[in-house]
Short mmCIF file of C-alpha atoms in Angstrom, two decimals:
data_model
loop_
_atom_site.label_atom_id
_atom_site.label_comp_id
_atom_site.label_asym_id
_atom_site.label_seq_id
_atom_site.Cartn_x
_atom_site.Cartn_y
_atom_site.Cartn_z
CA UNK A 1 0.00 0.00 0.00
CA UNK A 2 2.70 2.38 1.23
CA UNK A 3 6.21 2.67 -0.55
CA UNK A 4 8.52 5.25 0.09
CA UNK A 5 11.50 5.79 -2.34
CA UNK A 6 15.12 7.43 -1.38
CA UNK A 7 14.07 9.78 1.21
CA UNK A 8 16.14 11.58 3.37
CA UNK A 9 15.60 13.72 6.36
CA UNK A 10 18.27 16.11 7.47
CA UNK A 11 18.03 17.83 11.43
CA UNK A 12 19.58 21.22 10.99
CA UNK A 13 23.14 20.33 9.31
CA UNK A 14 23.03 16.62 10.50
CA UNK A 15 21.23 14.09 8.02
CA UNK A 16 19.60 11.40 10.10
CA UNK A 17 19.37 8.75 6.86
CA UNK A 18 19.61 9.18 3.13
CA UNK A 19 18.38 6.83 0.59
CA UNK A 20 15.76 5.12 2.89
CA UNK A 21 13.31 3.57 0.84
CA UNK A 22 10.45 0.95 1.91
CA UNK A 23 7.12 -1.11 1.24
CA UNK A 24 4.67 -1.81 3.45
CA UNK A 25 1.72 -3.98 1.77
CA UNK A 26 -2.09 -4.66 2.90
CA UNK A 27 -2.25 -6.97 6.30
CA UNK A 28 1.82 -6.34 7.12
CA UNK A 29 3.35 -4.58 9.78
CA UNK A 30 6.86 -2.83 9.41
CA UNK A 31 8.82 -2.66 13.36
CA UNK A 32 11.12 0.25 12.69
CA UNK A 33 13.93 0.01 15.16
CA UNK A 34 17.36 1.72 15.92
CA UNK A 35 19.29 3.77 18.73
CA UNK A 36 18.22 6.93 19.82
CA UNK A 37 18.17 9.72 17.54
CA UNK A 38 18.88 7.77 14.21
CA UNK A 39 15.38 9.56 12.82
CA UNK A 40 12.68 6.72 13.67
CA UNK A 41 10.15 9.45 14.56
CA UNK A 42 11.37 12.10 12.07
CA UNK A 43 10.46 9.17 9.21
CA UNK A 44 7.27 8.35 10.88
CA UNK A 45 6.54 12.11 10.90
CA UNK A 46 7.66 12.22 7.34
CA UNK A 47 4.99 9.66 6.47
CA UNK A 48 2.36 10.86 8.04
CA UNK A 49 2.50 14.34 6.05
CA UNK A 50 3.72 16.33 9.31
CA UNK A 51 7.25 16.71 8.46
CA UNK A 52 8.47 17.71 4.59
CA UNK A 53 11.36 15.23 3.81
CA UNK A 54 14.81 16.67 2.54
CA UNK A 55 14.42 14.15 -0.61
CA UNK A 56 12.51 11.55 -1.88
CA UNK A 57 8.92 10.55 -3.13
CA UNK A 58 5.91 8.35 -1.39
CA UNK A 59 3.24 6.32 -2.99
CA UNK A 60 -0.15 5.40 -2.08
CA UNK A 61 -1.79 2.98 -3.13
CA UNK A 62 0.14 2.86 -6.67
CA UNK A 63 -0.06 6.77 -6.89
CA UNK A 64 2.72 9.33 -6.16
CA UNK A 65 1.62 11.32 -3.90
CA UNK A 66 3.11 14.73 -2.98
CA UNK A 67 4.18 15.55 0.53
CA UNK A 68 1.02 16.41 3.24
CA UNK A 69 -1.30 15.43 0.38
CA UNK A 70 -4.57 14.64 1.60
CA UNK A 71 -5.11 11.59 0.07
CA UNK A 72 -2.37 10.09 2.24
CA UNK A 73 -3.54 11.83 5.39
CA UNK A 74 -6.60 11.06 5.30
CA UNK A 75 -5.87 7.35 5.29
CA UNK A 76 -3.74 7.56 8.20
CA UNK A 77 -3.77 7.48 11.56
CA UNK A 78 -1.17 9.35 13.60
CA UNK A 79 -0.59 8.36 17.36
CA UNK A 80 2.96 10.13 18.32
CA UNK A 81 4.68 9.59 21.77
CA UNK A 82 2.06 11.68 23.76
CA UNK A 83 -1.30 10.69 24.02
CA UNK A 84 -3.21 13.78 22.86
CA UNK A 85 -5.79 14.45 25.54
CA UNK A 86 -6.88 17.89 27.12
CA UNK A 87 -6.31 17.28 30.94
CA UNK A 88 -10.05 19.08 31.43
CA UNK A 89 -12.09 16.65 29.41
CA UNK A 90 -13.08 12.90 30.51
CA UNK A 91 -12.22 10.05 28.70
CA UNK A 92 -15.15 10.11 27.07
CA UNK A 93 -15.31 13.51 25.79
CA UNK A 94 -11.27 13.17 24.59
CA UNK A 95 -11.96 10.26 22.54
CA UNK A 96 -15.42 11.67 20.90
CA UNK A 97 -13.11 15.16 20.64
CA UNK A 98 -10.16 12.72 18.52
CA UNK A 99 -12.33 10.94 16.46
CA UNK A 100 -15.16 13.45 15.25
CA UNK A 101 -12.00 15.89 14.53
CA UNK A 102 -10.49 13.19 12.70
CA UNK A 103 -14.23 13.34 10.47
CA UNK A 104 -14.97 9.54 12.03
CA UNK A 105 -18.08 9.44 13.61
CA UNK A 106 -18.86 8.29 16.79
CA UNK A 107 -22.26 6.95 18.13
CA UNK A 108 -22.50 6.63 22.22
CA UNK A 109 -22.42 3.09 22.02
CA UNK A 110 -19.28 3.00 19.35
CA UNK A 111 -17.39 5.12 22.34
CA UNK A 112 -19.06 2.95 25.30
CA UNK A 113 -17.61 -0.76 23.43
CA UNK A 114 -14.08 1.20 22.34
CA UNK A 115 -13.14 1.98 25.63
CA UNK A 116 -14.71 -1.39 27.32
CA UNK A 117 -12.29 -2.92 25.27
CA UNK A 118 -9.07 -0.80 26.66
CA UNK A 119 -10.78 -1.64 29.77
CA UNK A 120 -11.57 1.86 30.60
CA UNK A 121 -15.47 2.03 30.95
CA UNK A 122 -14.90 2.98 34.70
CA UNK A 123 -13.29 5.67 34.29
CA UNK A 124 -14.65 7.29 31.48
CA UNK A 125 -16.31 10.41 33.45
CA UNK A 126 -13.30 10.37 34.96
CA UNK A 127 -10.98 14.00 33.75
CA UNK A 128 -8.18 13.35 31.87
CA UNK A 129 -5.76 14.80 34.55
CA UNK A 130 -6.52 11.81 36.70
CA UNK A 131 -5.28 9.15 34.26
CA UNK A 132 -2.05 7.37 34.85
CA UNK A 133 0.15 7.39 31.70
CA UNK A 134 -1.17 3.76 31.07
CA UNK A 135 -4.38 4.65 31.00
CA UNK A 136 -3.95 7.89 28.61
CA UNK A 137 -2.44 5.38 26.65
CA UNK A 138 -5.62 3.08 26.29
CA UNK A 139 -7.25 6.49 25.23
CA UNK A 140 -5.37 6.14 22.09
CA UNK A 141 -5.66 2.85 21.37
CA UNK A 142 -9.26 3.10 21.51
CA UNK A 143 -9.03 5.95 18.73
CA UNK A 144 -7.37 3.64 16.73
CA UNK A 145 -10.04 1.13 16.84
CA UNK A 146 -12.78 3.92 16.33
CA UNK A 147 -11.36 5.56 13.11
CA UNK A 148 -11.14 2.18 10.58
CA UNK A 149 -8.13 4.12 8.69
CA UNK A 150 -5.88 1.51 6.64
CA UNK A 151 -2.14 2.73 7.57
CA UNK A 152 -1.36 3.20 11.61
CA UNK A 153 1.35 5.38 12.08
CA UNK A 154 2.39 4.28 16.01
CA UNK A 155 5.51 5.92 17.56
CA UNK A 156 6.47 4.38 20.63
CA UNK A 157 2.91 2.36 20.97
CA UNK A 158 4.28 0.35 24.04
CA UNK A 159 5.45 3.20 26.21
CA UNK A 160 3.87 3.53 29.43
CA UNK A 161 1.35 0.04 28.60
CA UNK A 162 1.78 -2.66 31.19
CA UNK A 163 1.49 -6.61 30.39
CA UNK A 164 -1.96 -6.54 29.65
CA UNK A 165 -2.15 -3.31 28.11
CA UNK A 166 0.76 -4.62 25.75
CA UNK A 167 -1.29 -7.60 24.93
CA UNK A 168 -4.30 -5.28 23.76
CA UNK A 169 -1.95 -3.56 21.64
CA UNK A 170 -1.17 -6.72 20.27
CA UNK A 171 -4.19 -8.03 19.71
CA UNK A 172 -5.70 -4.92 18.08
CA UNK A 173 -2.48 -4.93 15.78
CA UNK A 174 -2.93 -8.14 14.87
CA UNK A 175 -6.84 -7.48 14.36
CA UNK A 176 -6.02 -4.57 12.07
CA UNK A 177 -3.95 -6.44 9.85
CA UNK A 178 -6.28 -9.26 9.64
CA UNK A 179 -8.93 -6.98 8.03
CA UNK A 180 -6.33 -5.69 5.48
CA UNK A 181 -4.64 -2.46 7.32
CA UNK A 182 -1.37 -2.06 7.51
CA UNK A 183 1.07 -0.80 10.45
CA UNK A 184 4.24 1.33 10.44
CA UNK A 185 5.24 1.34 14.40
CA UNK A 186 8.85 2.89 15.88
CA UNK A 187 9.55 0.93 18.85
CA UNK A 188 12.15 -0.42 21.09
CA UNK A 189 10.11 -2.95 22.86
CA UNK A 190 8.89 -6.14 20.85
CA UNK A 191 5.38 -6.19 19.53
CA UNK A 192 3.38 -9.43 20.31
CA UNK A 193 2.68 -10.89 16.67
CA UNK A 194 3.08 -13.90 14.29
CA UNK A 195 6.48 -13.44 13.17
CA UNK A 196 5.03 -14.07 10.00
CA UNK A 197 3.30 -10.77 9.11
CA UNK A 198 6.18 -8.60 9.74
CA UNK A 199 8.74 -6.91 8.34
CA UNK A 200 11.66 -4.98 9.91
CA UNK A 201 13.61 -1.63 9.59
CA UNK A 202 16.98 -1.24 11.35
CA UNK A 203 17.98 2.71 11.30
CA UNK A 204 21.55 3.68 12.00
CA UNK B 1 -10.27 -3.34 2.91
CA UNK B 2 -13.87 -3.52 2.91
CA UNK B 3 -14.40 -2.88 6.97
CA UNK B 4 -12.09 -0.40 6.50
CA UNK B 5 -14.37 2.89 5.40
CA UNK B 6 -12.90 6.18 3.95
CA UNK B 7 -14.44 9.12 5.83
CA UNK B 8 -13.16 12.00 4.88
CA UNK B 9 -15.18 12.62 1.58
CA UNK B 10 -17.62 15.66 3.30
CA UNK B 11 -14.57 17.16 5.12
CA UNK B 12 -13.80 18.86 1.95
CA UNK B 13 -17.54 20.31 1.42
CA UNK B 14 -18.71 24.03 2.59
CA UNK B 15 -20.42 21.53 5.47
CA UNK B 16 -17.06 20.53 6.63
CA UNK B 17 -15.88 23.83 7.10
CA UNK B 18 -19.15 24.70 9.12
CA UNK B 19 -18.57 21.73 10.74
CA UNK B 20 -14.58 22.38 11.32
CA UNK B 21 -15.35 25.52 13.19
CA UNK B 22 -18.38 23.97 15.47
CA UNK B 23 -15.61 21.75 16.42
CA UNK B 24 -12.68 23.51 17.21
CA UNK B 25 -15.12 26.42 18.86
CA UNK B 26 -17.04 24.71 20.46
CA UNK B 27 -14.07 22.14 22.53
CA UNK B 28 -12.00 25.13 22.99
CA UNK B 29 -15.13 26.85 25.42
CA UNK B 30 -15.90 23.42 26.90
CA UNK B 31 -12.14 23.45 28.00
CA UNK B 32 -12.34 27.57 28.84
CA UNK B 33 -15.59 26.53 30.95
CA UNK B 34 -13.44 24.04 33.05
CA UNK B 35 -10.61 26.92 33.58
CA UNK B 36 -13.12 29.78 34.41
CA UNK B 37 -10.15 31.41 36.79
CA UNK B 38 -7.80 31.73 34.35
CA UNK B 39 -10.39 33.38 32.28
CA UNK B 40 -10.93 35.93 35.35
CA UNK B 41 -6.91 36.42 35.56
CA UNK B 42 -7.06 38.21 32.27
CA UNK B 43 -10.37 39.87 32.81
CA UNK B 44 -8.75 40.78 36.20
CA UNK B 45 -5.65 42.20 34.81
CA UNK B 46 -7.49 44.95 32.16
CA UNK B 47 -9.74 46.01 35.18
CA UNK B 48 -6.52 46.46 37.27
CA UNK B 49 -4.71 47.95 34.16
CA UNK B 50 -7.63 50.37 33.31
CA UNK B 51 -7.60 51.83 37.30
CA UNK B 52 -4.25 52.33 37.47
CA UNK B 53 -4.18 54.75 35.25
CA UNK B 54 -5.91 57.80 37.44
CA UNK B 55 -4.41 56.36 40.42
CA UNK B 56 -0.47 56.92 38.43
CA UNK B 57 -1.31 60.11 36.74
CA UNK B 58 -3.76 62.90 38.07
CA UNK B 59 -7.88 62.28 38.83
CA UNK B 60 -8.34 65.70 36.60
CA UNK B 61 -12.16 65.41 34.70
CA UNK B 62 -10.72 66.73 31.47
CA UNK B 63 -7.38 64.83 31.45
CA UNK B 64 -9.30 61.38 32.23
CA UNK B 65 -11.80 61.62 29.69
CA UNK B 66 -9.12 62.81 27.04
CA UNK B 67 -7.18 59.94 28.23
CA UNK B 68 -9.93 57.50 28.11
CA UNK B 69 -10.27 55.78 24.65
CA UNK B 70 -6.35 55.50 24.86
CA UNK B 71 -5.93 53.84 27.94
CA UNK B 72 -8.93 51.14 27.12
CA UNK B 73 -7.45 50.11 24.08
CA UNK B 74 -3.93 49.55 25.26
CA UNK B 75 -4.90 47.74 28.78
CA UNK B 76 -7.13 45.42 26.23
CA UNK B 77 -4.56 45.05 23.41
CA UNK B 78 -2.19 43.61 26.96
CA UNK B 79 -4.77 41.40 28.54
CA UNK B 80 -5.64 39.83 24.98
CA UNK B 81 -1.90 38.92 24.55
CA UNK B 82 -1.74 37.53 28.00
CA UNK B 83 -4.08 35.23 26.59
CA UNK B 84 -2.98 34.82 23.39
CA UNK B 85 0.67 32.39 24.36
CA UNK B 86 -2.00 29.95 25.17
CA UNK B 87 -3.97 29.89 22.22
CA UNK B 88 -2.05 27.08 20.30
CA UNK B 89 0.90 26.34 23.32
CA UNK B 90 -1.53 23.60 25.15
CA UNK B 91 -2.10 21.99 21.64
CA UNK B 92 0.83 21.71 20.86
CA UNK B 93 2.78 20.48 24.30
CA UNK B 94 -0.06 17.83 24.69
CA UNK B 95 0.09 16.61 20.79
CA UNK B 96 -3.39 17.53 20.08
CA UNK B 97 -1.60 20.49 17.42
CA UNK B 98 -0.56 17.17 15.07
CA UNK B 99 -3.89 15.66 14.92
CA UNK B 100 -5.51 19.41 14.26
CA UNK B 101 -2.71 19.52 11.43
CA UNK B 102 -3.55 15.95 10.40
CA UNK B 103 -7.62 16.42 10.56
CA UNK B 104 -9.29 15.83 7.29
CA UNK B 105 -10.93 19.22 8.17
CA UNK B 106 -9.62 22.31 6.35
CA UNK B 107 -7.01 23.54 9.00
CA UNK B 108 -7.44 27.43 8.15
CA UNK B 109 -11.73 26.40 9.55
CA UNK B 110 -10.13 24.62 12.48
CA UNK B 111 -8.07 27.44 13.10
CA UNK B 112 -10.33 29.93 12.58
CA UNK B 113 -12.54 28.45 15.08
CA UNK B 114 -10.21 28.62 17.86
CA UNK B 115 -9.40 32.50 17.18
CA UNK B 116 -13.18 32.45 17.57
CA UNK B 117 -13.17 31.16 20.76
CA UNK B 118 -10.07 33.08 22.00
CA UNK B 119 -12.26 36.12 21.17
CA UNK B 120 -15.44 34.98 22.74
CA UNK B 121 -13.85 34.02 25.92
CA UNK B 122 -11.21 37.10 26.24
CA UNK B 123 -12.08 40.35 23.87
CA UNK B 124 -15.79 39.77 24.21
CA UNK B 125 -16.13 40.23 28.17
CA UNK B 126 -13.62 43.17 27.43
CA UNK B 127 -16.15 44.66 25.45
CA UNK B 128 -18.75 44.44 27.71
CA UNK B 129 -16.89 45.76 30.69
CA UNK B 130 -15.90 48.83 28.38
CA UNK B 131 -18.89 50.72 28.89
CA UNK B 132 -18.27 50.87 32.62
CA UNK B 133 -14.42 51.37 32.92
CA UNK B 134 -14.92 54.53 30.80
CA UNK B 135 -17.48 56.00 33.26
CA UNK B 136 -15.22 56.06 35.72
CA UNK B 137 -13.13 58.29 33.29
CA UNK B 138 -15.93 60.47 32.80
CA UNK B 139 -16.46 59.54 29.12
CA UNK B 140 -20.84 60.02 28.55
CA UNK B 141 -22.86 59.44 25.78
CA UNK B 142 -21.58 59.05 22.27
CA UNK B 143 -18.52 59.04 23.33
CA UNK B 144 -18.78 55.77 25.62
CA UNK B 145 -20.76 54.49 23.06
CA UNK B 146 -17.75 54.84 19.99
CA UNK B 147 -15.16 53.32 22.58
CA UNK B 148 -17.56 50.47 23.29
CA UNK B 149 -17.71 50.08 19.16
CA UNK B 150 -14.46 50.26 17.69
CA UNK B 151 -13.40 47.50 20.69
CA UNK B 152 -16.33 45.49 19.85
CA UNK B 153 -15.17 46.09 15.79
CA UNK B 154 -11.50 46.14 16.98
CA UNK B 155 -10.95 43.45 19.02
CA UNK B 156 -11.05 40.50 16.90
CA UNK B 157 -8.44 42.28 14.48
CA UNK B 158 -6.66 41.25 18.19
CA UNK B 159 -7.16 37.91 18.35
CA UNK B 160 -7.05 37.22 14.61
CA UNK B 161 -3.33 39.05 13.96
CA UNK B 162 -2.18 37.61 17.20
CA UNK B 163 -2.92 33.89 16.26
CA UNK B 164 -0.51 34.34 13.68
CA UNK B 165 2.12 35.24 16.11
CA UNK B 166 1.15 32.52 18.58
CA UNK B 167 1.72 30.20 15.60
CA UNK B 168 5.31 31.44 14.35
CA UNK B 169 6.53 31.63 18.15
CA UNK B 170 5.52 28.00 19.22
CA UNK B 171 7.81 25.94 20.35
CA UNK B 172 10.69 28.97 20.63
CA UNK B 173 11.69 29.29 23.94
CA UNK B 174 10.72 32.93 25.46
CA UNK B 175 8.16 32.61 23.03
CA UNK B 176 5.92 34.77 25.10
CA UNK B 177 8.20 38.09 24.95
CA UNK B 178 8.35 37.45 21.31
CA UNK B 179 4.88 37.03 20.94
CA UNK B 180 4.35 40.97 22.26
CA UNK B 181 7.54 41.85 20.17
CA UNK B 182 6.22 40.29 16.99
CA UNK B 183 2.23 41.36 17.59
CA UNK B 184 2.35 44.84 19.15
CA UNK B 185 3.84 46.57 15.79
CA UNK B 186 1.07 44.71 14.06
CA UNK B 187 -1.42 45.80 16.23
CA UNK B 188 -0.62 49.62 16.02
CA UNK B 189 -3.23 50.74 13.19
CA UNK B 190 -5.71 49.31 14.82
CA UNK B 191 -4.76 51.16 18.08
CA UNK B 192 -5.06 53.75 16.54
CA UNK B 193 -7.79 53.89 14.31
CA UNK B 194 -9.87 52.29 17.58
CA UNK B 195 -8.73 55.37 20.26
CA UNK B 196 -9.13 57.46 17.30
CA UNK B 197 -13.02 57.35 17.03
CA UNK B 198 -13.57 58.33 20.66
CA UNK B 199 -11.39 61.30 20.35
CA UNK B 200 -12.95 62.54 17.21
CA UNK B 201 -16.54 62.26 19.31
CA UNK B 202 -14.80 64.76 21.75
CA UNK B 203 -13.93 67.59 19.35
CA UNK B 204 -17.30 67.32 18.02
CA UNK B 205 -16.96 65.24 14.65
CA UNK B 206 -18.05 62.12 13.17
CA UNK B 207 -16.32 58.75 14.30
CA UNK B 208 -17.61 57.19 11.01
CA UNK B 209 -14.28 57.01 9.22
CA UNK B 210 -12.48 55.43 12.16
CA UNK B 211 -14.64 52.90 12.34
CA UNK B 212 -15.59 52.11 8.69
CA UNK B 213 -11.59 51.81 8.48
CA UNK B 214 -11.23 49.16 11.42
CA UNK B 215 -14.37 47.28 9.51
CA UNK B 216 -12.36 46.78 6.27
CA UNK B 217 -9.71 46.07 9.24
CA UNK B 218 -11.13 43.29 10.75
CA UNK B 219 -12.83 42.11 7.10
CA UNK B 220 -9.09 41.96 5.84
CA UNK B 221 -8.35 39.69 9.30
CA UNK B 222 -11.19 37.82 8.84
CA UNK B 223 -9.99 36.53 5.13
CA UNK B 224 -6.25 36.49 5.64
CA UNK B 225 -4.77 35.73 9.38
CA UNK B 226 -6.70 32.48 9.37
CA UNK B 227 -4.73 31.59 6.32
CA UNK B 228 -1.54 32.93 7.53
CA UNK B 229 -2.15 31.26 11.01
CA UNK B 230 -2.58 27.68 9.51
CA UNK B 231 0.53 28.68 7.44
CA UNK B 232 2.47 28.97 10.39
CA UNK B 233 0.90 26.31 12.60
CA UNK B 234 2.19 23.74 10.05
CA UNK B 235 5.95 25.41 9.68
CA UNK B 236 6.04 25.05 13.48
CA UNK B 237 5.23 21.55 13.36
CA UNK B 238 7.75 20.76 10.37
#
């Protein structure tokens, strides 16, 4: 679905990688890995139309598609190393906030099931502010599950989860790529998944 | 990829911009709502501002009133930039900036909509107080009535040409100071085309031309800084 063709990303004077190119096909999952500051975020942000790439060309779907096109972006789905919630608003009301500004839309009972699943139907009155890390976390996962978008973008998914929360991940992964999505995810920590749908990028 | 729907198509429509600013309105006075006192900080601050003045210089009739329009339109051209750091700083520390920037949702609509809200929740009340901060400078009548005017004209040419500065200075550090640095110059026609009207009341003219002028102002703001804002809101995410 995705291919991305010699890019390059450059921080300031420093380029992070030239001549990066990849495919990531329906129902696969690409682990990008690497040390600290080799540019696994900067090439998820690159993909995800955030960040303009020093060189290079993506396509989607067959089609070139210029950088922050819409066509790509609105395909995606973003989740970067913060959980995006607004410390005033419940659970409830940040994940209805994600997903209708993300154009999904999202019926009470679409909400209610999403965050029974992350296991956070107790707390879902409960304001944002009052949510361990783990639990914003779950927050974001649900969103995942609400907006049906093809590519995942994940940047450090496993930060903050603990076992079971890492298992969710896992299962919802491995759920997405059943129904023909695919996943680009930066992380450090291993993803629980049949060896057999993924592929792997080493940065250095 | 059947399951997996494509939602975006009415994003794109005049609906979606509607819709665009309902959302990005509408959460950013929900979350105003749940931080009334920092609301009443800034609100706080032009009341304080405003009274200091007689207190500093002399409690003359003639001086205050002359003083007046001048003194209201600076203390509310401060407490909107107080305010104005904010407008896209919690966005972006919290990550909720990206997925704005990412939205299917014309981001110029989204943006638009929180300027909106800035200026419902900051110059609005300004507005309304107005009327009685310049009684106790002794300004009557048409006068009181001009002030109240070119602010209620005047102030979202505020909020709109300072959400282009809250854009460019996000993620800079001191980006406050620079915020006043890069707004204030900006904001000086509209200073003084909005004192201006009040004055021209007191020497016994028409106040028409002032305010026609911050109209075309604030319908120049209107169609450009939302533009210009989105502009920069995706250079400081780059």
């Amino acid at each position: 679905m995705l291919e991305a063709q010699d890019l390059c990303a450059r921080r300031g004077d420093a380029t992070l990688f030239a001549g990066l190119s990849l495919r990531v096909p329906a129902s696969r999952a690409l682990i990008v890995t690497g040390a600290n500051g080799t540019g696994k975020t900067t090439l998820l942000r690159i993909l995800a139309g955030l960040t303009l790439p020093y060189a290079g060309t993506l396509r989607w779907r067959g089609e070139t598609v210029p950088p922050l096109s819409p066509k790509l972006r609105n395909d995606i789905v973003w989740s970067g190393h913060l959980a995006p919630l607004k410390d005033e608003l419940s659970a409830e009301e940040n994940l209805r906030s994600l997903v209708t500004l993300a154009g999904g839309t999202c019926d009470a009972e679409g909400v209610r099931a999403a965050l029974d699943e992350v296991a956070l139907l107790p707390q879902r009155t409960l304001p944002a502010r009052v949510l361990s890390q783990g639990q914003r976390r779950r927050i974001g996962l649900a969103r995942l599950t609400l907006l049906r978008r093809p590519l995942w973008l994940l940047d450090e998914p496993a930060t903050a989860l603990d076992a079971a929360g890492l298992q969710l991940l896992g299962t919802m992964v491995a759920r997405h790529l059943h129904e023909g999505g695919s996943v680009i995810a930066a992380t450090h920590q291993p993803l629980d998944l049949p060896a057999a749908s993924l592929d792997s990028l080493t940065l250095a | 990829m059947t399951a997996i729907a494509h939602t975006a198509s009415v994003t794109e429509t005049p609906f979606g911009v509607l819709a665009a600013l309902r959302w990005a309105a509408g959460r950013d006075l929900r979350l105003a709502m749940r931080s009334r006192s920092e609301l009443g900080v800034q609100l706080l601050f032009y009341v304080i501002v405003v009274s200091l003045f007689p207190l500093a210089t002399s409690p003359e009739r003639n001086l205050l009133a002359a003083m007046a329009p001048g003194v209201l339109w600076v203390a509310a051209l401060l407490a909107s930039l107080l305010s104005l750091s904010r407008l896209f700083a919690t966005d972006f520390a919290d990550g909720t900036l990206e997925q704005i920037a990412l939205s299917p949702y014309p981001l110029p609509a989204l943006v638009s909509g929180k300027i909106a809200a800035h200026w419902l929740t900051t110059g609005l009340p300004m507005v309304v107080l107005a009327p009685l901060l310049g009684m106790q400078y002794g300004l009557e009548g048409e006068a009181l009535a001009v002030i109240t005017l070119s602010l209620l004209i005047g102030s979202p040419i505020l909020s709109l040409l300072g959400a282009i500065g809250a854009a460019l200075t996000l993620g800079v550090r001191g980006g406050g100071s620079l915020l006043a640095l890069l707004v204030l110059p900006l904001c000086v026609p509209v200073l003084i085309f909005g004192a201006g009207g009040a004055d021209m009341v007191r020497a016994g003219l028409s106040a028409s031309a002032n305010l026609s002028l911050l109209v075309a102002g604030l319908l120049v703001a209107l169609v450009g800084a939302p533009f210009a804002a989105a502009a920069a809101v995706r250079i400081s995410l780059d």
